[in-house]
Amino acid sequence: MSLWLPGIGVSRGIAIGRVQKLHGGDLEIPEYTLPPADIEGEVVRFFGAQRRAKEQLREVRSRIPVGTPGDIAAFIDTHLLMMDDRSITESTVSHIRGQRCNAEAALRRARDALVEVFEQMEDPYLRTRGDDVEHVCTRIMRVLMKTDRQLAMKSESISEPTVIVSDDITPADIILLSQQSVVAFVTEYGGPLSHTAILARSLGIPAVVGLHNARRLLREGEQAIVDGELGHVLADPEAQALASYRRKQRAQAVARRKLTLIRDEPAESRDGELIHLLANIELPEDAAVAAANGAEGVGLYRTEFLFMNRKDQPSEEEQYDAYARVVSAVKGPITIRTLDLGADKQVDSGRSHGPTPNNPALGLRAIRLCLKEPDMFRCQVRALLRASAHGQMQIMLPMISNLAEFRQAAAIIKVSRDELRAQGVAMAAKVPIGAMIEVPAAAIAARMIARHARFFSIGTNDLIQYTLAIDRVDDEVNYLYDPLHPAVLQLVRMTIQAGEAAGISVAMCGEMAGDPRYTRLLLGLGLTEFSMHPCSVLEVKSVVRESSVGELRGVVGGLLERMLTGDADVDQLEELLRPGA
Ligand code: PEP
Ligand code: MG
């Protein structure tokens, strides 16, 4: 009997294959007290396991095929670095020595404490980095417990299309499995921002995560259809359903092939409007992936990753190296966002003092934190300005909520620029400073901010969260997260109009910009610059090329007015947005 199971679709596409479960994800961790004479031996056993786990990861890294996107090797490198992280090793050793506990239990304590720190972080990206801590510790734990999943060996025997079903999957496992006949991943845990999800998207493998009890509900060897777009799995499908999904799969393959044909074509609408499509990236290596997908530059480079998994802050020199590398690698403009960390999500758990705020999303984060810690901000700004000599860079300030903040940050940048110039340091002649519009107050006051900012970029992920008063990482209220809410659209429109009136460019870099379902709407609202995950560029370009911007502008504004007065509803908007409508 066929069974329909809902989860969260995180990597689009349809896959059909046989279920293979990866067992042994949940480890039964033993706990016992060591006799004093065994303590130092246990420390040695722990470091031996850590070394072996690192060797395993290096082996995985060496098996990454040439031409694979850079973020994949970078994830493995991140895990390798984390294996040496003192918050894991020192804390484990101190549990062994201080509490005389066995290495497995000591490592579990160290891991749980660290994961808790990540879980309290407000930023959804950093919050999901707790998964990485789990993956790294589990790998060491498996060596300690001699329960290696032997994934590589097992996967070599996979020859027919296989749907891997597991509790969770590490980036290393994904790499090994993606080289076999694995056509989809289904996991019980994880969310759209987990590394599993990001990797599956980069590799173009459909994935559904957060499918609770998947291992219990799906049977080994049975046929399953995975729909990574709608986020569900259909187990043991009827012949009719199977035939219909196969047709859909073929249509998608044809559409994908067609998309690659427009890679080097301009993003020009039917009526000759040129639209700029840029990429959001997180690592210098992503620049190549962005270009390979036809992005004309980078609209958002998130700098937080440099500050993660470490106790100290990166020096000006280290930051300069990273920024110079990414600016040189990007052929075209690049917008670099200054640090978007919060009081609760200091990447150095030891540095944040005081109680965790009740509402971290509304607390000391992003530009607020940078202005509170001007030395940290100045250090980043100097590194950025120096890197500007290598390309076409602009600096973007996150979470601006009033003009004073923008002016204060811009003044610090100006002082740093004057200092560097006095020291004879090379910089670009112009480095435009812009504001991210992601707080409703900034959208409403956009005309005022536009007189000082050189550009805007709308961060819809946060703008929607703050406008609709819903925590963007809280599953319970996820159903209210609605990019088509008329209030959100009104704020987007106000921002675009304020930018147009002031003669500054307005981009959008939230997830909404990369979702082809909203492209026509945004074109109709007057958006001309879209920044998104590199993998979405071709799809959005295809919608742009089939649209008439003039026509859309004519109808979208009027429809939004009628939505705001209750004379039209979202169904009419969706009807209008259907491709070909
Ligand atoms: C946003 O808020 O839309 C955005 C792009 O920034 P982040 O997701 O990093 O908060
Ligand atoms: Mg944001």
Coordinates of C-alpha atoms in Angstrom, one line a residue, residues 214-547:
A214 CA 11.4 8.2 8.2
R215 CA 13.5 5.2 9.1
R216 CA 10.6 3.5 10.9
L217 CA 8.0 4.3 8.3
L218 CA 10.0 3.5 5.1
R219 CA 10.9 -0.1 4.4
E220 CA 14.3 -1.2 3.2
G221 CA 14.3 -1.9 -0.6
E222 CA 10.9 -0.5 -1.3
Q223 CA 10.4 1.9 -4.1
A224 CA 10.0 5.6 -3.2
I225 CA 9.4 8.8 -5.0
V226 CA 11.1 11.9 -3.5
D227 CA 9.7 15.3 -4.4
G228 CA 12.3 17.8 -3.2
E229 CA 10.1 20.8 -4.3
L230 CA 6.9 19.9 -2.5
G231 CA 8.8 18.2 0.3
H232 CA 7.3 14.8 0.4
V233 CA 8.0 11.1 -0.1
L234 CA 5.6 8.7 -1.7
A235 CA 6.5 5.1 -0.7
D236 CA 5.5 2.1 -2.7
P237 CA 3.6 4.2 -5.3
E238 CA 0.7 2.9 -7.4
A239 CA 1.5 2.4 -11.1
Q240 CA -0.5 5.5 -12.1
A241 CA 1.4 7.8 -9.6
L242 CA 4.7 6.3 -10.7
A243 CA 3.9 7.1 -14.4
S244 CA 2.8 10.6 -13.6
Y245 CA 6.0 11.3 -11.6
R246 CA 8.1 9.9 -14.4
R247 CA 6.5 12.3 -16.8
K248 CA 7.1 15.2 -14.4
Q249 CA 10.7 14.0 -14.0
R250 CA 11.3 14.0 -17.8
A251 CA 9.7 17.4 -18.2
Q252 CA 12.0 18.8 -15.5
A253 CA 15.1 17.3 -17.2
V254 CA 14.1 18.9 -20.5
A255 CA 13.5 22.3 -18.7
R256 CA 17.0 22.0 -17.0
R257 CA 18.7 21.4 -20.3
K258 CA 16.9 24.3 -21.8
L259 CA 18.0 26.5 -19.0
T260 CA 21.7 25.9 -19.6
L261 CA 21.2 27.3 -23.1
I262 CA 20.5 30.8 -21.7
R263 CA 23.6 30.8 -19.4
D264 CA 25.4 33.4 -21.4
E265 CA 22.4 35.2 -22.7
P266 CA 21.5 38.6 -21.1
A267 CA 18.7 38.8 -18.4
E268 CA 16.7 41.0 -20.7
S269 CA 12.9 41.1 -20.6
R270 CA 10.7 40.7 -23.8
D271 CA 10.3 44.5 -23.8
G272 CA 14.1 45.2 -23.6
E273 CA 14.5 45.9 -19.9
L274 CA 17.9 44.8 -18.7
I275 CA 17.7 43.1 -15.2
H276 CA 20.8 42.4 -13.1
L277 CA 21.1 38.9 -11.6
L278 CA 23.7 38.4 -8.9
A279 CA 24.7 35.7 -6.4
N280 CA 24.6 35.4 -2.6
I281 CA 27.8 33.7 -1.4
E282 CA 29.4 32.7 1.9
L283 CA 32.9 31.5 1.0
P284 CA 35.5 32.9 -1.4
E285 CA 35.3 29.6 -3.3
D286 CA 31.6 30.2 -4.1
A287 CA 32.6 33.0 -6.5
A288 CA 33.4 30.5 -9.2
V289 CA 30.1 28.7 -8.7
A290 CA 28.3 32.0 -9.1
A291 CA 30.0 32.8 -12.4
A292 CA 29.4 29.3 -13.7
N293 CA 25.7 29.8 -13.1
G294 CA 25.6 33.0 -15.1
A295 CA 25.6 35.5 -12.2
E296 CA 27.0 38.8 -13.3
G297 CA 28.5 39.5 -9.8
V298 CA 27.8 39.1 -6.1
G299 CA 25.0 40.9 -4.5
L300 CA 25.6 39.6 -1.0
Y301 CA 28.8 38.2 0.5
R302 CA 28.1 37.2 4.1
T303 CA 31.2 37.8 6.2
E304 CA 30.1 35.9 9.3
F305 CA 31.8 32.6 8.4
L306 CA 35.2 34.1 9.0
F307 CA 34.3 34.6 12.6
M308 CA 32.9 31.2 13.3
N309 CA 34.4 28.2 15.1
R310 CA 37.1 30.1 16.8
K311 CA 37.8 31.8 20.1
D312 CA 39.6 34.9 18.9
Q313 CA 38.5 37.4 16.3
P314 CA 40.2 37.3 12.9
S315 CA 42.9 39.9 12.6
E316 CA 42.7 42.8 10.0
E317 CA 45.4 40.9 8.0
E318 CA 43.4 37.6 8.0
Q319 CA 40.2 39.4 7.0
Y320 CA 42.0 41.4 4.3
D321 CA 43.3 38.2 2.8
A322 CA 39.9 36.6 2.7
Y323 CA 38.2 39.7 1.3
A324 CA 40.9 40.4 -1.3
R325 CA 40.6 36.8 -2.4
V326 CA 36.9 37.0 -3.0
V327 CA 36.9 40.5 -4.5
S328 CA 39.6 39.3 -7.0
A329 CA 37.7 36.1 -7.8
V330 CA 34.5 37.9 -8.7
K331 CA 34.3 39.2 -12.2
G332 CA 31.8 42.0 -11.8
P333 CA 30.5 44.0 -8.8
I334 CA 30.5 42.6 -5.3
T335 CA 28.5 43.8 -2.3
I336 CA 30.1 42.8 1.0
R337 CA 27.9 42.9 4.1
T338 CA 29.6 43.9 7.3
L339 CA 29.2 41.6 10.3
D340 CA 25.7 40.4 11.1
L341 CA 26.2 38.8 14.4
G342 CA 24.2 39.3 17.6
A343 CA 24.8 39.5 21.3
D344 CA 23.5 35.9 21.7
K345 CA 25.5 34.7 18.7
Q346 CA 28.9 35.8 19.5
V347 CA 30.8 33.0 17.8
D348 CA 33.2 33.0 20.7
S349 CA 31.1 31.5 23.4
G350 CA 33.5 32.8 26.0
R351 CA 33.4 36.4 25.0
S352 CA 29.7 37.1 25.5
H353 CA 28.9 38.1 29.0
G354 CA 25.6 38.8 30.7
P355 CA 22.3 37.1 30.4
T356 CA 20.9 35.9 27.0
P357 CA 18.3 38.5 25.9
N358 CA 14.6 37.4 25.9
N359 CA 14.2 38.6 22.3
P360 CA 17.6 38.2 20.6
A361 CA 16.2 39.0 17.2
L362 CA 15.3 42.4 18.6
G363 CA 18.5 42.8 20.6
L364 CA 22.1 43.8 20.1
R365 CA 22.8 42.4 16.6
A366 CA 24.3 43.3 13.2
I367 CA 25.1 47.0 12.9
R368 CA 24.0 47.7 16.5
L369 CA 26.7 45.3 17.8
C370 CA 29.3 46.8 15.4
L371 CA 28.6 50.3 16.7
K372 CA 28.8 49.0 20.3
E373 CA 32.1 47.4 19.5
P374 CA 33.8 50.0 17.3
D375 CA 37.2 48.3 17.4
M376 CA 35.9 45.1 15.9
F377 CA 34.0 47.2 13.3
R378 CA 37.0 49.3 12.4
C379 CA 39.1 46.3 12.0
Q380 CA 36.7 44.8 9.5
V381 CA 36.2 48.1 7.7
R382 CA 39.9 48.7 7.3
A383 CA 40.3 45.1 5.8
L384 CA 37.4 45.8 3.5
L385 CA 38.7 49.1 2.3
R386 CA 42.1 47.6 1.6
A387 CA 40.5 44.8 -0.3
S388 CA 38.5 47.3 -2.4
A389 CA 41.7 47.9 -4.4
H390 CA 41.2 44.5 -6.1
G391 CA 37.8 45.0 -7.7
Q392 CA 34.4 46.6 -7.8
M393 CA 33.3 46.5 -4.2
Q394 CA 30.5 48.2 -2.2
I395 CA 29.9 47.9 1.5
M396 CA 26.5 47.1 2.9
L397 CA 25.3 47.7 6.5
P398 CA 22.9 45.2 7.9
M399 CA 19.8 45.8 10.0
I400 CA 19.7 49.6 9.7
S401 CA 16.7 50.8 11.6
N402 CA 17.3 54.6 11.7
L403 CA 19.3 57.2 9.9
A404 CA 21.6 57.9 12.9
E405 CA 22.9 54.3 12.8
F406 CA 23.7 54.6 9.1
R407 CA 25.4 58.0 9.5
Q408 CA 27.4 56.8 12.5
A409 CA 28.7 53.7 10.6
A410 CA 29.4 55.7 7.5
A411 CA 31.4 58.2 9.6
I412 CA 33.5 55.4 11.0
I413 CA 34.1 54.1 7.5
K414 CA 35.1 57.6 6.4
V415 CA 37.6 58.0 9.2
S416 CA 39.2 54.6 8.4
R417 CA 39.4 55.6 4.8
D418 CA 41.1 58.9 5.6
E419 CA 43.6 57.1 7.9
L420 CA 44.4 54.5 5.2
R421 CA 44.8 57.2 2.6
A422 CA 47.2 59.1 4.9
Q423 CA 49.2 55.9 5.3
G424 CA 49.4 55.6 1.5
V425 CA 47.4 52.3 1.4
A426 CA 45.9 51.4 -2.0
M427 CA 42.1 51.5 -2.2
A428 CA 39.4 51.8 -4.9
A429 CA 38.6 55.4 -5.7
K430 CA 35.0 54.9 -4.7
V431 CA 33.5 52.4 -2.3
P432 CA 29.7 53.0 -2.2
I433 CA 28.1 52.5 1.2
G434 CA 24.6 51.1 1.2
A435 CA 21.9 50.1 3.7
M436 CA 20.2 46.7 4.0
I437 CA 16.5 47.3 4.3
E438 CA 15.2 44.5 6.5
V439 CA 13.5 46.3 9.3
P440 CA 10.0 47.8 8.6
A441 CA 11.0 51.1 10.1
A442 CA 13.8 51.4 7.5
A443 CA 11.4 50.6 4.7
I444 CA 8.9 53.2 5.9
A445 CA 11.6 55.8 6.3
A446 CA 13.4 54.7 3.1
R447 CA 13.1 58.2 1.5
M448 CA 15.1 59.7 4.4
I449 CA 17.8 57.0 4.4
A450 CA 18.0 57.2 0.6
R451 CA 19.4 60.7 0.9
H452 CA 22.5 59.3 2.5
A453 CA 22.9 55.7 1.3
R454 CA 24.4 55.0 -2.1
F455 CA 22.3 51.9 -2.6
F456 CA 19.7 49.7 -0.9
S457 CA 19.3 45.9 -0.7
I458 CA 16.1 44.5 0.6
G459 CA 16.6 41.6 3.0
T460 CA 13.2 39.9 2.8
N461 CA 14.1 37.1 5.2
D462 CA 14.2 39.5 8.1
L463 CA 11.8 42.0 6.7
I464 CA 9.1 39.4 6.6
Q465 CA 10.0 38.2 10.1
Y466 CA 9.8 41.7 11.6
T467 CA 6.7 42.8 9.6
L468 CA 4.6 39.8 10.4
A469 CA 6.0 39.3 13.9
I470 CA 7.0 35.7 13.4
D471 CA 10.3 34.1 14.3
R472 CA 11.8 33.0 11.0
V473 CA 13.3 29.9 12.7
D474 CA 10.3 28.8 14.8
D475 CA 8.5 25.8 13.2
E476 CA 5.4 26.5 15.1
V477 CA 4.7 29.8 13.3
N478 CA 6.3 29.0 10.0
Y479 CA 2.9 28.8 8.3
L480 CA 2.5 32.5 8.8
Y481 CA 5.8 33.3 6.9
D482 CA 4.2 34.9 3.9
P483 CA 6.2 36.9 1.3
L484 CA 2.8 37.7 -0.5
H485 CA 1.3 39.5 2.6
P486 CA 0.2 42.9 1.3
A487 CA 2.0 44.6 4.1
V488 CA 5.3 43.0 3.0
L489 CA 4.7 43.9 -0.6
Q490 CA 3.8 47.5 0.4
L491 CA 7.1 47.8 2.2
V492 CA 9.0 46.4 -0.7
R493 CA 7.3 48.8 -3.1
M494 CA 8.0 51.8 -0.8
T495 CA 11.7 50.9 -0.7
I496 CA 12.0 50.5 -4.4
Q497 CA 10.1 53.8 -5.0
A498 CA 12.3 55.7 -2.5
G499 CA 15.4 54.4 -4.3
E500 CA 14.0 55.4 -7.7
A501 CA 13.2 58.9 -6.4
A502 CA 16.7 59.4 -5.0
G503 CA 18.4 57.9 -8.0
I504 CA 20.1 55.0 -6.1
S505 CA 20.0 51.4 -7.0
V506 CA 17.7 49.0 -5.1
A507 CA 18.5 45.3 -5.0
M508 CA 16.9 42.4 -3.2
C509 CA 19.0 39.7 -1.5
G510 CA 16.5 37.8 0.6
E511 CA 15.3 34.3 -0.4
M512 CA 12.3 35.9 -2.2
A513 CA 14.6 37.2 -4.9
G514 CA 15.7 33.7 -5.9
D515 CA 12.3 32.2 -6.0
P516 CA 11.0 32.1 -9.6
R517 CA 7.4 32.1 -8.4
Y518 CA 7.9 35.8 -7.3
T519 CA 10.0 37.1 -10.2
R520 CA 7.1 38.5 -12.2
L521 CA 5.7 40.2 -9.1
L522 CA 9.0 41.8 -8.2
L523 CA 9.5 43.0 -11.8
G524 CA 6.1 44.5 -11.6
L525 CA 7.0 46.3 -8.4
G526 CA 10.0 47.8 -10.2
L527 CA 12.9 45.7 -8.9
T528 CA 15.8 45.6 -11.4
E529 CA 18.5 43.8 -9.3
F530 CA 18.1 40.4 -7.8
S531 CA 20.6 38.5 -5.7
M532 CA 20.2 34.8 -4.9
H533 CA 21.7 31.4 -4.4
P534 CA 23.8 30.8 -7.5
C535 CA 21.7 27.7 -8.4
S536 CA 18.6 29.9 -8.9
V537 CA 20.0 32.3 -11.3
L538 CA 19.1 30.5 -14.6
E539 CA 15.5 29.8 -13.5
V540 CA 15.0 33.5 -12.6
K541 CA 16.7 34.6 -15.8
S542 CA 14.3 32.4 -17.8
V543 CA 11.3 34.0 -16.2
V544 CA 12.7 37.5 -16.8
R545 CA 13.3 36.7 -20.5
E546 CA 9.7 35.6 -20.9
S547 CA 8.2 38.6 -19.1

